[in-house]
Amino acid sequence: MSGVIRRETAVFLISVLHGAALTFLYDLLRALRRSFRHSLPVLSAEDFLFWLLAGALTFCLAFRETDGVIRDYVAAGILIGFLLYHFTISACAVRILSGVFTLMYRAVSFPLRVFSTVFRKIFGFFVK
């Protein structure tokens, strides 16, 4: 196999991983949204920032791996990576991540609630 074909195969596999990684990043957002309430402006800002990041990362991939030349096999690789990740482990990953985020929230919020209750009672005593 020639070096050119080997290199293009490597770039294709990198683009498959890139598509799966971008989908995982979006699954992180999905898990956060399941764990915490978000208003519509916050949702819009999150989506905007995600797509800005995804575009920048994809540009960096194209610039670094193909010298900025748009290759069909890179776009196909990103799409295949997205489809493979989305239809295999995406739902499980979102479920696990949202559970982890909920546990982290509970682990942090309980001590804070106890501390704030004690704090209010102490200062309420001095205010009276």
One Martini backbone bead per residue (centre of mass of N, CA, C, O) as a GRO file, in nm:
protein
  128
    1MET     BB    1   0.099   0.035   0.021
    2SER     BB    2   0.076   0.351  -0.002
    3GLY     BB    3   0.134   0.646   0.163
    4VAL     BB    4  -0.122   0.798   0.072
    5ILE     BB    5  -0.334   0.585   0.152
    6ARG     BB    6  -0.251   0.565   0.445
    7ARG     BB    7  -0.308   0.863   0.513
    8GLU     BB    8  -0.611   0.870   0.426
    9THR     BB    9  -0.699   0.651   0.624
   10ALA     BB   10  -0.616   0.802   0.879
   11VAL     BB   11  -0.796   1.049   0.831
   12PHE     BB   12  -1.060   0.897   0.829
   13LEU     BB   13  -1.037   0.781   1.120
   14ILE     BB   14  -1.015   1.057   1.254
   15SER     BB   15  -1.296   1.155   1.156
   16VAL     BB   16  -1.457   0.944   1.304
   17LEU     BB   17  -1.364   1.031   1.588
   18HIS     BB   18  -1.463   1.320   1.562
   19GLY     BB   19  -1.766   1.257   1.536
   20ALA     BB   20  -1.787   1.107   1.808
   21ALA     BB   21  -1.681   1.340   1.989
   22LEU     BB   22  -1.899   1.548   1.920
   23THR     BB   23  -2.134   1.373   2.021
   24PHE     BB   24  -2.035   1.353   2.311
   25LEU     BB   25  -2.045   1.655   2.373
   26TYR     BB   26  -2.353   1.671   2.328
   27ASP     BB   27  -2.422   1.464   2.549
   28LEU     BB   28  -2.333   1.643   2.779
   29LEU     BB   29  -2.556   1.849   2.734
   30ARG     BB   30  -2.794   1.655   2.762
   31ALA     BB   31  -2.729   1.572   3.054
   32LEU     BB   32  -2.749   1.854   3.177
   33ARG     BB   33  -3.048   1.898   3.089
   34ARG     BB   34  -3.158   1.660   3.264
   35SER     BB   35  -3.041   1.766   3.549
   36PHE     BB   36  -3.103   2.069   3.452
   37ARG     BB   37  -3.244   2.360   3.430
   38HIS     BB   38  -3.330   2.549   3.127
   39SER     BB   39  -3.342   2.814   2.955
   40LEU     BB   40  -3.375   2.930   2.644
   41PRO     BB   41  -3.122   3.116   2.637
   42VAL     BB   42  -2.927   2.897   2.742
   43LEU     BB   43  -2.974   2.689   2.522
   44SER     BB   44  -2.886   2.871   2.290
   45ALA     BB   45  -2.600   2.926   2.394
   46GLU     BB   46  -2.504   2.635   2.403
   47ASP     BB   47  -2.547   2.573   2.104
   48PHE     BB   48  -2.371   2.794   1.991
   49LEU     BB   49  -2.106   2.704   2.134
   50PHE     BB   50  -2.095   2.424   2.019
   51TRP     BB   51  -2.090   2.501   1.713
   52LEU     BB   52  -1.839   2.670   1.735
   53LEU     BB   53  -1.655   2.442   1.835
   54ALA     BB   54  -1.710   2.239   1.608
   55GLY     BB   55  -1.609   2.420   1.380
   56ALA     BB   56  -1.322   2.464   1.488
   57LEU     BB   57  -1.239   2.164   1.507
   58THR     BB   58  -1.291   2.098   1.208
   59PHE     BB   59  -1.098   2.303   1.094
   60CYS     BB   60  -0.846   2.189   1.232
   61LEU     BB   61  -0.859   1.916   1.100
   62ALA     BB   62  -0.843   2.013   0.805
   63PHE     BB   63  -0.583   2.180   0.833
   64ARG     BB   64  -0.394   1.955   0.950
   65GLU     BB   65  -0.466   1.696   0.754
   66THR     BB   66  -0.545   1.872   0.455
   67ASP     BB   67  -0.457   2.174   0.426
   68GLY     BB   68  -0.772   2.284   0.397
   69VAL     BB   69  -0.893   2.061   0.234
   70ILE     BB   70  -1.183   1.949   0.108
   71ARG     BB   71  -1.299   1.626   0.195
   72ASP     BB   72  -1.522   1.377   0.155
   73TYR     BB   73  -1.401   1.160   0.356
   74VAL     BB   74  -1.418   1.345   0.603
   75ALA     BB   75  -1.721   1.391   0.607
   76ALA     BB   76  -1.793   1.090   0.612
   77GLY     BB   77  -1.644   1.024   0.875
   78ILE     BB   78  -1.806   1.209   1.059
   79LEU     BB   79  -2.079   1.078   0.999
   80ILE     BB   80  -2.005   0.791   1.085
   81GLY     BB   81  -1.927   0.859   1.375
   82PHE     BB   82  -2.198   0.966   1.456
   83LEU     BB   83  -2.370   0.712   1.389
   84LEU     BB   84  -2.222   0.506   1.562
   85TYR     BB   85  -2.257   0.648   1.832
   86HIS     BB   86  -2.565   0.712   1.834
   87PHE     BB   87  -2.655   0.390   1.772
   88THR     BB   88  -2.505   0.272   2.036
   89ILE     BB   89  -2.403   0.475   2.315
   90SER     BB   90  -2.563   0.738   2.366
   91ALA     BB   91  -2.797   0.667   2.560
   92CYS     BB   92  -2.616   0.550   2.782
   93ALA     BB   93  -2.438   0.798   2.827
   94VAL     BB   94  -2.662   0.994   2.911
   95ARG     BB   95  -2.762   0.834   3.153
   96ILE     BB   96  -2.495   0.828   3.310
   97LEU     BB   97  -2.428   1.134   3.312
   98SER     BB   98  -2.690   1.230   3.449
   99GLY     BB   99  -2.640   1.067   3.707
  100VAL     BB  100  -2.373   1.201   3.783
  101PHE     BB  101  -2.477   1.495   3.794
  102THR     BB  102  -2.691   1.443   4.012
  103LEU     BB  103  -2.499   1.340   4.231
  104MET     BB  104  -2.323   1.591   4.243
  105TYR     BB  105  -2.547   1.785   4.322
  106ARG     BB  106  -2.629   1.641   4.585
  107ALA     BB  107  -2.345   1.646   4.721
  108VAL     BB  108  -2.342   1.967   4.726
  109SER     BB  109  -2.630   2.066   4.825
  110PHE     BB  110  -2.660   1.947   5.109
  111PRO     BB  111  -2.433   2.096   5.263
  112LEU     BB  112  -2.534   2.379   5.186
  113ARG     BB  113  -2.809   2.361   5.326
  114VAL     BB  114  -2.704   2.308   5.609
  115PHE     BB  115  -2.525   2.561   5.630
  116SER     BB  116  -2.751   2.773   5.577
  117THR     BB  117  -2.928   2.696   5.817
  118VAL     BB  118  -2.723   2.748   6.039
  119PHE     BB  119  -2.654   3.038   5.961
  120ARG     BB  120  -2.943   3.154   5.998
  121LYS     BB  121  -2.975   3.077   6.298
  122ILE     BB  122  -2.738   3.231   6.410
  123PHE     BB  123  -2.814   3.517   6.287
  124GLY     BB  124  -3.103   3.519   6.399
  125PHE     BB  125  -3.019   3.535   6.696
  126PHE     BB  126  -2.860   3.815   6.670
  127VAL     BB  127  -3.094   3.991   6.554
  128LYS     BB  128  -3.292   3.958   6.805
   0.00000   0.00000   0.00000
